[in-house]
Coordinates of C-alpha atoms in Angstrom, one line a residue:
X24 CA 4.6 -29.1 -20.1
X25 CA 2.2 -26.3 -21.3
X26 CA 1.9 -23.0 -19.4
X27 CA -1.5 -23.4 -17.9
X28 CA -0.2 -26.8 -16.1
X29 CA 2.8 -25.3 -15.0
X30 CA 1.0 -22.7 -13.3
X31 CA -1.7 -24.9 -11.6
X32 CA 1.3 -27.1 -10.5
X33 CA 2.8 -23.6 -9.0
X34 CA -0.1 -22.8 -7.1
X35 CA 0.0 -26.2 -5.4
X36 CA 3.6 -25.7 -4.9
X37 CA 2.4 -22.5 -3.4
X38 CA -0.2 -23.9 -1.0
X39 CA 1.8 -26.8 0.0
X40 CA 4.5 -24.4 1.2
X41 CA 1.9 -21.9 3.1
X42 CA 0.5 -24.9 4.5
X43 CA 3.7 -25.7 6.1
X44 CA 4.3 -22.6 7.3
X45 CA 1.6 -22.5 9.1
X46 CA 1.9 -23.6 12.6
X47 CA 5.5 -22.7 12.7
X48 CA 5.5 -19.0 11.8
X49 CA 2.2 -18.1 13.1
X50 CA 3.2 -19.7 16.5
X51 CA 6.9 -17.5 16.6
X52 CA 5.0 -14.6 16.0
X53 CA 2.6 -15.7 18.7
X54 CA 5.6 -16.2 21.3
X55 CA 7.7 -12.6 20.2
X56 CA 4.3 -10.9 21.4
X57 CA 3.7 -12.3 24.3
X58 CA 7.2 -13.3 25.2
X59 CA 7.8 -10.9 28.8
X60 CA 12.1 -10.9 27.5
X61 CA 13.6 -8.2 25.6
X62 CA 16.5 -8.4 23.7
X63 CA 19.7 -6.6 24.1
X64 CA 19.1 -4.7 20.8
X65 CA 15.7 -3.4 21.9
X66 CA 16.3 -2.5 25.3
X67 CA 19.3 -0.7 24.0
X68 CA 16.3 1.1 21.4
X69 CA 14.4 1.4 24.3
X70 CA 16.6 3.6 26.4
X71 CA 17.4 5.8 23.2
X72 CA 13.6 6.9 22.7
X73 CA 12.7 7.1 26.3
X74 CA 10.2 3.9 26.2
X75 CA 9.4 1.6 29.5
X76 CA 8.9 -1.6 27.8
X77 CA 7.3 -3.2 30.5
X78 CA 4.3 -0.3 30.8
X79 CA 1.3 -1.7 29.0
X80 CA -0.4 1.6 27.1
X81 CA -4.4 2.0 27.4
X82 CA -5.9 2.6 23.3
X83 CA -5.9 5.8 23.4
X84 CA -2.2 6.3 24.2
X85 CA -1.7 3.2 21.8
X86 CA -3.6 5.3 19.0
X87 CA -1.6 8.3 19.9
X88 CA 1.8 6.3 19.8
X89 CA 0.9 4.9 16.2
X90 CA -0.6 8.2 15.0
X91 CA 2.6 10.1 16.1
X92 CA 5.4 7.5 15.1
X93 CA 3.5 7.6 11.2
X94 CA 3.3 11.5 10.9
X95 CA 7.0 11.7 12.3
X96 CA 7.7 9.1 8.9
X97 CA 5.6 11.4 6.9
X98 CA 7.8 14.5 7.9
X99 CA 11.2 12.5 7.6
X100 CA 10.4 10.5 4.5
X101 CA 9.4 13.9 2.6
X102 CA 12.2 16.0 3.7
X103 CA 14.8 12.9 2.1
X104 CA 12.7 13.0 -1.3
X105 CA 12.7 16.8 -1.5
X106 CA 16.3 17.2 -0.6
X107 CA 17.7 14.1 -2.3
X108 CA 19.5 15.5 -4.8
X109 CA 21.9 17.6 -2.1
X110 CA 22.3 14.0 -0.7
X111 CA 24.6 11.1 -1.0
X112 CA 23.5 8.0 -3.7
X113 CA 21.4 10.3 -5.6
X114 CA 22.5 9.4 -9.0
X115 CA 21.7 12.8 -10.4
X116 CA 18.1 12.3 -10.1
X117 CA 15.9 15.7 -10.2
X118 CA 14.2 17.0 -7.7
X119 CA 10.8 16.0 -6.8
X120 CA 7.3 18.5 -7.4
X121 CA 6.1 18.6 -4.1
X122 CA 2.6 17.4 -4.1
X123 CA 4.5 14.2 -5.8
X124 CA 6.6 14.1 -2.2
X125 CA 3.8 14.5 -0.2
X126 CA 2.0 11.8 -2.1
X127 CA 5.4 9.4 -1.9
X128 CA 5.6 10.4 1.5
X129 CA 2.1 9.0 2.5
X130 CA 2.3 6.0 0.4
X131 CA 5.1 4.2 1.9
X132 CA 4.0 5.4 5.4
X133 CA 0.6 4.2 5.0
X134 CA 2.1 1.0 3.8
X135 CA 0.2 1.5 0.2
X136 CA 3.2 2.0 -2.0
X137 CA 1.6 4.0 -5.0
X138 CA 3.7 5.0 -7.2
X139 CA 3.1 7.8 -9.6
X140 CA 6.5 7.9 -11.2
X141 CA 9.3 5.6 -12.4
X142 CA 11.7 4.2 -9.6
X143 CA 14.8 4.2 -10.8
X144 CA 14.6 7.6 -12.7
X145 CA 12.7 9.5 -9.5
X146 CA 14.6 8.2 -6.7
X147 CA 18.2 7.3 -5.5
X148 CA 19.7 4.6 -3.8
X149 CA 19.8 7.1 -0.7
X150 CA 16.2 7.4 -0.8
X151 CA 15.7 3.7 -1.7
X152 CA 17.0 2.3 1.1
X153 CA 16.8 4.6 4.3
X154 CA 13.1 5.9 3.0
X155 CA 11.5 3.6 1.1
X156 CA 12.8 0.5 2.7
X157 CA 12.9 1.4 5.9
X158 CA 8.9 2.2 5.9
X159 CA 8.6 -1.1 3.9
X160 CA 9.6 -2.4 7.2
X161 CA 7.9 -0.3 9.6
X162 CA 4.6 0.5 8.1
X163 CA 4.1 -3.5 7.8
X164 CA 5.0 -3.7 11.8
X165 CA 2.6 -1.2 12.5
X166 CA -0.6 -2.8 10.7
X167 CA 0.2 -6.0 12.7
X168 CA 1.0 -4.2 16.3
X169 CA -2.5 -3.1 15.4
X170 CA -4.0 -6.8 15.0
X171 CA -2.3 -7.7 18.1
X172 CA -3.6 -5.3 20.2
X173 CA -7.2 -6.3 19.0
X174 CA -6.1 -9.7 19.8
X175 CA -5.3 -8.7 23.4
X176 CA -8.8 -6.9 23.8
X177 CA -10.5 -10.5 23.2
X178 CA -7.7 -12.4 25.6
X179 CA -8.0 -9.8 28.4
X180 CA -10.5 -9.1 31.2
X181 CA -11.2 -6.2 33.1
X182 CA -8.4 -4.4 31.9
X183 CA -8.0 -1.0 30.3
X184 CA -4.5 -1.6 28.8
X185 CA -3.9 -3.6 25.1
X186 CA 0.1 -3.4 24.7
X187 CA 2.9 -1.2 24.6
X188 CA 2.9 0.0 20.6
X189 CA 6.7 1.0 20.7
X190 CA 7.2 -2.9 22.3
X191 CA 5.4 -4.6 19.3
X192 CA 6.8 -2.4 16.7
X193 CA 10.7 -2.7 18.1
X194 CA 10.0 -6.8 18.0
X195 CA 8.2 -7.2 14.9
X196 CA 10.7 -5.4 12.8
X197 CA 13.8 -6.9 14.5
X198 CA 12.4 -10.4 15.2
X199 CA 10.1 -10.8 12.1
X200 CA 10.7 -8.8 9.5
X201 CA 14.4 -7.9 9.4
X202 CA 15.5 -11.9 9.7
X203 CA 13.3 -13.1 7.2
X204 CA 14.3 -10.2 4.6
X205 CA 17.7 -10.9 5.1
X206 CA 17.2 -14.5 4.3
X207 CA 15.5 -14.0 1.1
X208 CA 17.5 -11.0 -0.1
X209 CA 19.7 -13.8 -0.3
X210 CA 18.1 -15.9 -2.1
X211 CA 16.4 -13.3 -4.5
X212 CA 20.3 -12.4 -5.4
X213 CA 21.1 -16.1 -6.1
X214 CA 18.5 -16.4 -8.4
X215 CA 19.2 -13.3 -10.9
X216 CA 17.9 -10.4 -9.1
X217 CA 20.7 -7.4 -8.9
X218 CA 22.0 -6.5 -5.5
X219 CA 24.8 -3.7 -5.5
X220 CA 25.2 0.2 -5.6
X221 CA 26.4 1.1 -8.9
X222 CA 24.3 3.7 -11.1
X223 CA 24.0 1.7 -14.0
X224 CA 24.6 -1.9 -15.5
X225 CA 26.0 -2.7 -18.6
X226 CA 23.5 -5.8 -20.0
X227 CA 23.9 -7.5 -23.4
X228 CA 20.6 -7.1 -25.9
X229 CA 19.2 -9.4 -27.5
X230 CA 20.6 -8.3 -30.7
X231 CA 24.2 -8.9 -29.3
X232 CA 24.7 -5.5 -28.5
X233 CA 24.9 -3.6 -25.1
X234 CA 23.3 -0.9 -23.1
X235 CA 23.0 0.4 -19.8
X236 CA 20.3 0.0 -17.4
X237 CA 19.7 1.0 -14.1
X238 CA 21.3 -1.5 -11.3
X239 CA 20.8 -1.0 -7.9
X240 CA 19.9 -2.9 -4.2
X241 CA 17.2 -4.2 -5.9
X242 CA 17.1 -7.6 -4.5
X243 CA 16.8 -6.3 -0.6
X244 CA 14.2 -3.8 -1.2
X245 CA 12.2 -6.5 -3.4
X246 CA 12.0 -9.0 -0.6
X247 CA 11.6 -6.1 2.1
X248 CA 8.3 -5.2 0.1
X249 CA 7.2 -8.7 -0.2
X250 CA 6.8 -9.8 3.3
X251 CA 5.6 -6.2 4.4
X252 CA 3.0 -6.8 1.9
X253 CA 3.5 -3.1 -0.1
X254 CA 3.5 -2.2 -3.8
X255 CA 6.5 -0.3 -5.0
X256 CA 9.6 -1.2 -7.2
X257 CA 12.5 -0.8 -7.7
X258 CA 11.9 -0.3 -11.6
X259 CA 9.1 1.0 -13.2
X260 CA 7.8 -2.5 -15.1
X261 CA 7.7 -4.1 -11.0
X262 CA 8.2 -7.5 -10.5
X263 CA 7.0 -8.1 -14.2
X264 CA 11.3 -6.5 -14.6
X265 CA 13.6 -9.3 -15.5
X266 CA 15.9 -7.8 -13.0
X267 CA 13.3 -8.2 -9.7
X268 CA 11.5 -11.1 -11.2
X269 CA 13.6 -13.0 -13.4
X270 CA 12.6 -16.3 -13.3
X271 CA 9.6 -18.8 -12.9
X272 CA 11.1 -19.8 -9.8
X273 CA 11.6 -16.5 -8.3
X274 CA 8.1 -15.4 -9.4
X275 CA 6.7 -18.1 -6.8
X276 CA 8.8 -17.0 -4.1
X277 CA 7.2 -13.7 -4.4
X278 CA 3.7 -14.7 -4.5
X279 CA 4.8 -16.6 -1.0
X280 CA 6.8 -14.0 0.3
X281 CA 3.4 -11.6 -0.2
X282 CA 1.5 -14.2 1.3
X283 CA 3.2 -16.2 3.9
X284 CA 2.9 -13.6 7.1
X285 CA -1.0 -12.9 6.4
X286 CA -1.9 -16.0 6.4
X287 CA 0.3 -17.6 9.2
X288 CA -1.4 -14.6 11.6
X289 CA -4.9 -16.8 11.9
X290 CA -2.6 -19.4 13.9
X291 CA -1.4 -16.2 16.1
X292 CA -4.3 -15.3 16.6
X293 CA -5.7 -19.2 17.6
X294 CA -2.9 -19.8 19.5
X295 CA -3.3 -15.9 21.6
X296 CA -6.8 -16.9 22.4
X297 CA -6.2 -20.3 23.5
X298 CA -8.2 -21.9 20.7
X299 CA -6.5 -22.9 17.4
X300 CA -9.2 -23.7 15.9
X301 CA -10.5 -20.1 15.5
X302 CA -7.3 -19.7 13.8
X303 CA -8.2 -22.8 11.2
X304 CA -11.7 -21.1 10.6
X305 CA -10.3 -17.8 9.8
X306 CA -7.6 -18.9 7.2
X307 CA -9.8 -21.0 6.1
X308 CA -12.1 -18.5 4.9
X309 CA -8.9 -17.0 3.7
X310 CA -8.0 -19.9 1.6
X311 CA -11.4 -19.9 -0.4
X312 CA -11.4 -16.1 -1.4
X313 CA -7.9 -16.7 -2.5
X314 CA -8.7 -20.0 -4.2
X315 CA -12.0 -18.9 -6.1
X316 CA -10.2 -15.1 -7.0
X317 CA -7.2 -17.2 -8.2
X318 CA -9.3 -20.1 -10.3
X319 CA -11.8 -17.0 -11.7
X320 CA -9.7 -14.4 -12.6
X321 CA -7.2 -17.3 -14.7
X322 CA -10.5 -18.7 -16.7
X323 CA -11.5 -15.0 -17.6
X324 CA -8.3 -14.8 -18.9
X325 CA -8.9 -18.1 -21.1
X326 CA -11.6 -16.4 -22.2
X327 CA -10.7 -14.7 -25.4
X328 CA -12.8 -13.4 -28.6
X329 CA -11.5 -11.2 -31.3
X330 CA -8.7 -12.2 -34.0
X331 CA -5.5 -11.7 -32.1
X332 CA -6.3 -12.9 -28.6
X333 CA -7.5 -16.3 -30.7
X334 CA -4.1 -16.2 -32.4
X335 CA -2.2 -16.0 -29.2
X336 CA -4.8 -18.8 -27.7
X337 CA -5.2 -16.4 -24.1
X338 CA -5.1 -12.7 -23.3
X339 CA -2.0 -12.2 -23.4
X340 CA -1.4 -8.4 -23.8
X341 CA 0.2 -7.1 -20.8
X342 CA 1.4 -10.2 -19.6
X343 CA 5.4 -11.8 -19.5
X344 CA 5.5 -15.0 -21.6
X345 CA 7.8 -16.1 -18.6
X346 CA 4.9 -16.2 -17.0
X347 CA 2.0 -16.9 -19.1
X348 CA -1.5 -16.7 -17.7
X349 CA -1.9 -18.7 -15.3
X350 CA 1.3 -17.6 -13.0
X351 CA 0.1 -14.4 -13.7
X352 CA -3.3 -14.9 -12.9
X353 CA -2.0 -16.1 -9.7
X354 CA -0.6 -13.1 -8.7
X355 CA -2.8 -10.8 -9.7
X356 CA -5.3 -12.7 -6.9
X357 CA -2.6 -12.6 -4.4
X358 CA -1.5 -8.9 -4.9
X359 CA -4.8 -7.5 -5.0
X360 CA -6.4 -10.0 -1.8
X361 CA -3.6 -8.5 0.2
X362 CA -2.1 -5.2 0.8
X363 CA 1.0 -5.3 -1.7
X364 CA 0.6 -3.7 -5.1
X365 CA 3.4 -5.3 -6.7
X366 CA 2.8 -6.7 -10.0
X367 CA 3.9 -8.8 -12.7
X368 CA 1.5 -8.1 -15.4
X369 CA -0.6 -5.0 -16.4
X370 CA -3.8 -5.2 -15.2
X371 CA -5.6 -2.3 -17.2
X372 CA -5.1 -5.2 -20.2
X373 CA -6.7 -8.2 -18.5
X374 CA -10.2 -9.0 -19.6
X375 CA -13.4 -7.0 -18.3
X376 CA -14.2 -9.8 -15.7
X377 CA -10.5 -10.6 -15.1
X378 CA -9.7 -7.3 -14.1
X379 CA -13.0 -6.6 -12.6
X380 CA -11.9 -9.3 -10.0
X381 CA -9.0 -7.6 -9.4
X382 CA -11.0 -4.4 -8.1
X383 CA -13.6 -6.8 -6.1
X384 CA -10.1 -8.4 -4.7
X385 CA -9.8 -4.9 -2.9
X386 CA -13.0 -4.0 -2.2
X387 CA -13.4 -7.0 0.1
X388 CA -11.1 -4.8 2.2
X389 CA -7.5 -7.2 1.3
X390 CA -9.0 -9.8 3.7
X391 CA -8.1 -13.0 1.8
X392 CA -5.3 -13.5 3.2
X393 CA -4.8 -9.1 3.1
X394 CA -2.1 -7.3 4.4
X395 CA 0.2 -8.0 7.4
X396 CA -2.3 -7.5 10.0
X397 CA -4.3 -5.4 9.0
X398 CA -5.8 -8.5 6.9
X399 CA -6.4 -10.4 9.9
X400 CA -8.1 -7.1 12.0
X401 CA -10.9 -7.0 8.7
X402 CA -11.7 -10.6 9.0
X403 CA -12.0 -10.0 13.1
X404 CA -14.2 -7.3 12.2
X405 CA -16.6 -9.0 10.2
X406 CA -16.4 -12.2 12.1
X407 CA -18.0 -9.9 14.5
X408 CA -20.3 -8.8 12.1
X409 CA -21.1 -12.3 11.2
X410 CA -21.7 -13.5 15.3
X411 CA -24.3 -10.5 15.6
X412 CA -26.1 -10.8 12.3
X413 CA -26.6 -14.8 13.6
X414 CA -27.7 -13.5 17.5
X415 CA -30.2 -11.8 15.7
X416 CA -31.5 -14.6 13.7
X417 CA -32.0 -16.3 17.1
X418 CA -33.0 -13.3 19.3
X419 CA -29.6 -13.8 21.9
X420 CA -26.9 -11.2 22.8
X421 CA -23.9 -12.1 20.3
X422 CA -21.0 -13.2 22.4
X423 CA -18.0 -13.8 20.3
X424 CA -14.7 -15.7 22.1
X425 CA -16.6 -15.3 25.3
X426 CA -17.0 -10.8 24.4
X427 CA -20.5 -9.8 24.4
X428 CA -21.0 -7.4 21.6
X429 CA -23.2 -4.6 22.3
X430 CA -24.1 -1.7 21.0
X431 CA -20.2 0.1 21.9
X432 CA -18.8 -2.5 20.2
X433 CA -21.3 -2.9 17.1
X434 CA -20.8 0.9 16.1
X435 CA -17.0 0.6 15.7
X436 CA -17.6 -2.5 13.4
X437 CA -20.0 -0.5 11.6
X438 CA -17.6 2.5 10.9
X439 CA -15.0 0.4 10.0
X440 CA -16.4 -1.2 7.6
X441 CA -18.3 2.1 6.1
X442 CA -15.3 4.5 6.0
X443 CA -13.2 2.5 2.9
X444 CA -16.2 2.4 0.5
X445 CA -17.1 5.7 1.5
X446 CA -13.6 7.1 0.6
X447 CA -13.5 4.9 -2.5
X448 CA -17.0 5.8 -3.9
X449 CA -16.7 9.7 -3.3
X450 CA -12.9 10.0 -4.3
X451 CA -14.1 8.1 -7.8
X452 CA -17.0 10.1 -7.9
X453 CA -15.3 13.5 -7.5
X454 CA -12.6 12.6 -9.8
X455 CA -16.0 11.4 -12.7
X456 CA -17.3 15.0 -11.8
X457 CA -14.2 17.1 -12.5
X458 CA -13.9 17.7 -15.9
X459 CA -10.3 18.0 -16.0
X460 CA -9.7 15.1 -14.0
X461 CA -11.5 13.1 -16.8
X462 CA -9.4 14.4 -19.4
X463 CA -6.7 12.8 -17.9
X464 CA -8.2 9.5 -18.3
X465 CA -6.8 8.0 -21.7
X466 CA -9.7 5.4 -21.9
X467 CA -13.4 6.8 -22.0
X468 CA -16.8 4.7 -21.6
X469 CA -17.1 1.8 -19.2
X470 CA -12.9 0.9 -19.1
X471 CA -11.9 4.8 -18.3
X472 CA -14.4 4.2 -15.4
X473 CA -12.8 1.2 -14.2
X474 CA -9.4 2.8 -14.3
X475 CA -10.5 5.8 -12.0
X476 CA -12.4 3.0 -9.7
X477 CA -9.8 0.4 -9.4
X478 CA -6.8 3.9 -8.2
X479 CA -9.0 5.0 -5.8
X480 CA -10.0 1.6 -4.7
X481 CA -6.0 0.4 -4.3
X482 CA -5.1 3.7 -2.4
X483 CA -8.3 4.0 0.1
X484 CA -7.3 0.0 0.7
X485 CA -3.3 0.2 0.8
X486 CA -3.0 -1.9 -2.0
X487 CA -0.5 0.8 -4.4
X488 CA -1.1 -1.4 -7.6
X489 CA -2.5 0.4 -10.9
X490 CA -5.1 -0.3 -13.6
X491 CA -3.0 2.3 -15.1
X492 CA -4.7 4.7 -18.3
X493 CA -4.9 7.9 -16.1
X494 CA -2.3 10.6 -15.5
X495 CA -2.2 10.5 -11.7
X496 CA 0.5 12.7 -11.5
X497 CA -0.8 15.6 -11.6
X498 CA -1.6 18.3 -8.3
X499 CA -5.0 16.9 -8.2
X500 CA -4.4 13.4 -8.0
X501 CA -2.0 13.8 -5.8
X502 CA -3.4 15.2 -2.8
X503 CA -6.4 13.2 -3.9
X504 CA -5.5 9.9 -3.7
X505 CA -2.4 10.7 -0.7
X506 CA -5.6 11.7 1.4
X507 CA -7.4 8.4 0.7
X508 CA -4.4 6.6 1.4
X509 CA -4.4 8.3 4.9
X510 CA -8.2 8.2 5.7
X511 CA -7.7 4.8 4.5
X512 CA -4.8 3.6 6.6
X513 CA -5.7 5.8 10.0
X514 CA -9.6 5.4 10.4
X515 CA -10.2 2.2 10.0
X516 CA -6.8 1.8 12.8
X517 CA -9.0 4.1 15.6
X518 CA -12.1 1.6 15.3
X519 CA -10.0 -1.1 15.8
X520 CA -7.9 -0.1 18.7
X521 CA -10.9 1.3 20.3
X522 CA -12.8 -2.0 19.8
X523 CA -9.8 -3.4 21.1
X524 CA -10.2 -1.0 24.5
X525 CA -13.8 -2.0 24.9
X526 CA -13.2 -5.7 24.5
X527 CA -10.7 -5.9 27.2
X528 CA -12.5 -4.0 29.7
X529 CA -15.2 -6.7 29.4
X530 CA -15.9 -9.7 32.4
X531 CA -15.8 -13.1 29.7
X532 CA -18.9 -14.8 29.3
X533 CA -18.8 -18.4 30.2
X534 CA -20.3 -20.5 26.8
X535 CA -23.5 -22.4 27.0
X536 CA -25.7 -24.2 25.2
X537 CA -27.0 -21.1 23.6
X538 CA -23.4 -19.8 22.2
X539 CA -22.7 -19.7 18.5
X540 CA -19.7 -22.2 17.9
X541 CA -16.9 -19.9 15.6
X542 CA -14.4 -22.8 15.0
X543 CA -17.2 -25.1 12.6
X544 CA -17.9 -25.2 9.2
X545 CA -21.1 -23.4 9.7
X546 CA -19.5 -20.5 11.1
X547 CA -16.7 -20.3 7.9
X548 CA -20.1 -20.2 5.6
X549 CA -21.7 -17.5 7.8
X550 CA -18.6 -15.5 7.5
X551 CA -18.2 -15.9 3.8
X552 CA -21.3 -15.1 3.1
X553 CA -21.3 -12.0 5.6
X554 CA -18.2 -10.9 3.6
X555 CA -19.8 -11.0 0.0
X556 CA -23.1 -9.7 0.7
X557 CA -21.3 -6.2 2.5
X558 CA -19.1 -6.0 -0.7
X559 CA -21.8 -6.9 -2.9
X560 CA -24.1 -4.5 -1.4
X561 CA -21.7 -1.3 -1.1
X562 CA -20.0 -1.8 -4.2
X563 CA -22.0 -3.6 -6.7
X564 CA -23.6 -0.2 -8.3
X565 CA -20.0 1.4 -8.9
X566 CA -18.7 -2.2 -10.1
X567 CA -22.4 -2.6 -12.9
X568 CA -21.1 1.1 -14.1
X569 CA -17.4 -0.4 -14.6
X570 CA -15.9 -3.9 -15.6
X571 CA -19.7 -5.3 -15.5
X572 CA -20.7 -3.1 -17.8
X573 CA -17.7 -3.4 -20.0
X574 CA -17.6 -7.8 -19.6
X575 CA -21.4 -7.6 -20.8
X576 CA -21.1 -5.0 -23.8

């Protein structure tokens, strides 16, 4: 069996197991948010913080409850990196520059997972597992307390109150995340990937002698930054590391594990609203991004010219021959379409097109399936987008789920959708402008453009995967690209929630004859189209300066 079959075979592999997942996942996450019961564990979490479970929050305080639980896990998560090396499990690491804390700090808070140093020679398996881990887990909760509060403003009338934040986070990391991680720690560890706490493993070359690498809980913190959908790992080379990805089979599992939670959310969301068949519209706009980024982004890879890329039949530089192209074609589309930044091939060597997709994968705003709720909250957005661009065409007030959408309502979309490209295209622009920012850039011309496109593009989007070719750790970069990672991550949450508040004070609209039907085929076009024409319009200059430019030279 060649390569290129055994990686189409994996992707249907891949959907058939998504597709099964479905109904069952999206509909427990459905039931542990609305579900009125709390569980020993939490109400014992509960009484420790001071939280009444069963007192509904209005946005505001729900914003304020979000904002203040992240800034306390940007304090905390510093302070561990800074004063690792006084701590337990530090393996004699050095100490880290500050600005590179601060940026680590933000990362993993903002659920990004950027990484501008190696992980096993920067951090310990202190930091590892009660830092890095533990905002693998929480950051992911809080991107999908988000979505369910926006959820609530559609299903609720007359109402000022969307949730209780402290309630959704407490259940999504004890109910959803923390059951499924241990169950696939598990079988990450049966399959090859290291799980204990010694320094270093002694491993047998290839040449029949022995050296020692870097062990560690690798396998937990690889599965915890799977389903949360974050970048990060455990070793510098990511999941492209024989010891976090050593196999063809595991390699699959991870492309699920990145996937399964963003897109079983459209059934949460059909079920909350009493209609599953907004759900089926919604993934399956989903499923073509992912399907078109996946197909595209393998045939540019096919595409080779020059002497050695004809010898090795593909473009294979930067790439595992585990793997081969099409596997790691496949999740290239999946890391970049949602919110994870793990990788198992180097993207700075894909072709101009191939890795051009990669950057359009994130400038869609990880929507396809995207991140762990804050994937489902884009396509909401511009679902709404998509319902008033068509009242327009036909002159009637756009009512969406039985929501009118005025003017309030309209001007949150509108921000939303504004403030990533405009953190994107004036962090790239500054960095262009500086000369000493572009003499850190080890690629000139169209390329070095791409490279400084595609790391502001991953950190304003919460992606944390790298085109690599530019020294990002450096004072500049730093604070550069942690404050696009918290623009990023935090305005875009405030639209949301307050669209969320202004939906759910709303009286519903009973549908007539009149109302535009968001559950048909026409409606999945609308939105697609919606979705490529903003992209296409915001970003298409920055992307003709960059991997266009490079693909046509």
């Amino acid at each position: 069996m060649g390569p290129t079959l055994a990686g189409w075979l994996q992707a249907v592999a891949l959907v058939g197991a998504l597709a099964l997942c479905y109904r069952p996942l999206g509909d427990y996450i459905a039931r542990l948010l609305t579900s009125a019961r709390h569980l020993r564990a939490e109400k014992v979490l509960y009484k420790v913080v001071g939280v009444d479970a069963d007192a509904d929050q209005r946005w505001p305080v729900y914003l304020r409850s979000v904002l203040a639980f992240s800034a306390l896990s940007v304090l905390f998560l510093y302070g561990l990196i800074r004063l690792q090396t006084h701590l337990l499990l530090s393996l004699g690491v050095p100490e880290m520059a500050a600005h590179q804390a601060w940026n680590t700090a933000i990362s993993f808070t903002t659920n990004t997972n950027w990484q501008s140093y190696s992980g096993e020679s920067a951090m310990g398996h202190l930091v590892q597992m009660a830092g890095l881990a533990v905002q693998n887990f929480v950051s992911a909760a809080v991107g999908i307390a988000v979505v369910a509060a926006l959820i609530r403003g559609f299903t609720r009338n007359r109402t000022d109150r969307v949730g209780n934040f402290w309630v959704d986070l407490t259940r999504i990391s004890l109910r959803l995340l923390l059951p499924m991680a241990v169950l696939f720690a598990l079988v990450l560890a049966a399959n090859g990937v290291v799980q204990n706490f010694h320094g270093f493993e002694q491993v047998t070359t290839l040449s029949g002698g022995s050296q020692q690498v870097p062990g560690g809980p690798v396998a937990s913190q690889e599965v915890i930054k799977l389903l949360g959908t974050n970048g990060g790992g455990f070793y510098n080379a990511n999941s492209a590391h024989p010891f976090e990805n050593p196999t063809g089979f595991t390699n699959l599992l991870e492309v699920f594990l990145l996937l399964v939670i963003a897109f079983a959310l459209p059934r949460t969301f059909g079920r909350m609203v009493g209609d599953h068949r907004q759900g089926y519209a919604i993934v399956a706009v989903m499923g073509l991004f992912w399907v078109a980024s996946a197909a595209l982004i393998t045939f540019f890879e096919h595409q080779h010219s020059g002497s050695a890329l004809q010898a090795a039949g593909a473009a294979m530089e930067g790439k595992e021959q585990r793997f081969g192209i099409a596997a790691s074609s496949l999740f290239a589309a999946s890391t970049t379409l949602t919110s994870t930044g793990a990788v198992n091939s180097f993207h700075d060597s894909y072709t101009p097109f191939g890795g051009g997709l990669t950057v359009f994968d994130m400038m869609l705003g990880e929507i396809a399936p995207g991140g762990t709720g804050s994937g489902l909250y884009g396509m909401l957005i511009l679902a709404i987008v998509a319902v008033f661009v068509a009242g327009l065409m036909v002159g009637r007030t756009p009512e969406y789920l039985g929501k009118k959408l005025g003017g309030r309502e309209m001007k949150f979309a509108s921000l939303y959708i504004l403030t990533t490209p405009a953190i994107v295209l004036i962090g790239t622009g500054t960095a262009i402008a500086l000369p000493g920012e572009r003499a850190g850039m080890l690629n000139d011309g169209a390329h070095g453009f791409s490279e400084v496109l595609y790391a502001f593009t991953s950190a304003a989007n919460n992606n944390g995967s790298a085109f690599a070719g530019i020294t990002v750790n450096t004072d500049w970069y730093d604070t550069a690209l942690g404050l696009a990672m918290v623009f990023g991550r935090f305005l875009p949450m405030v639209f949301v929630l307050a669209l969320a508040g202004s939906l759910a004070r709303q009286r519903p609209v009973p549908a007539s004859a009149g109302t535009l039907p968001t559950h048909r085929p026409l409606f999945v076009g609308l939105l697609s189209g919606v979705v490529l024409i903003v992209v296409g319009l915001t970003y298409f200059p920055a992307l003709a300066l960059g991997p266009i430019a490079e693909g046509l030279h």
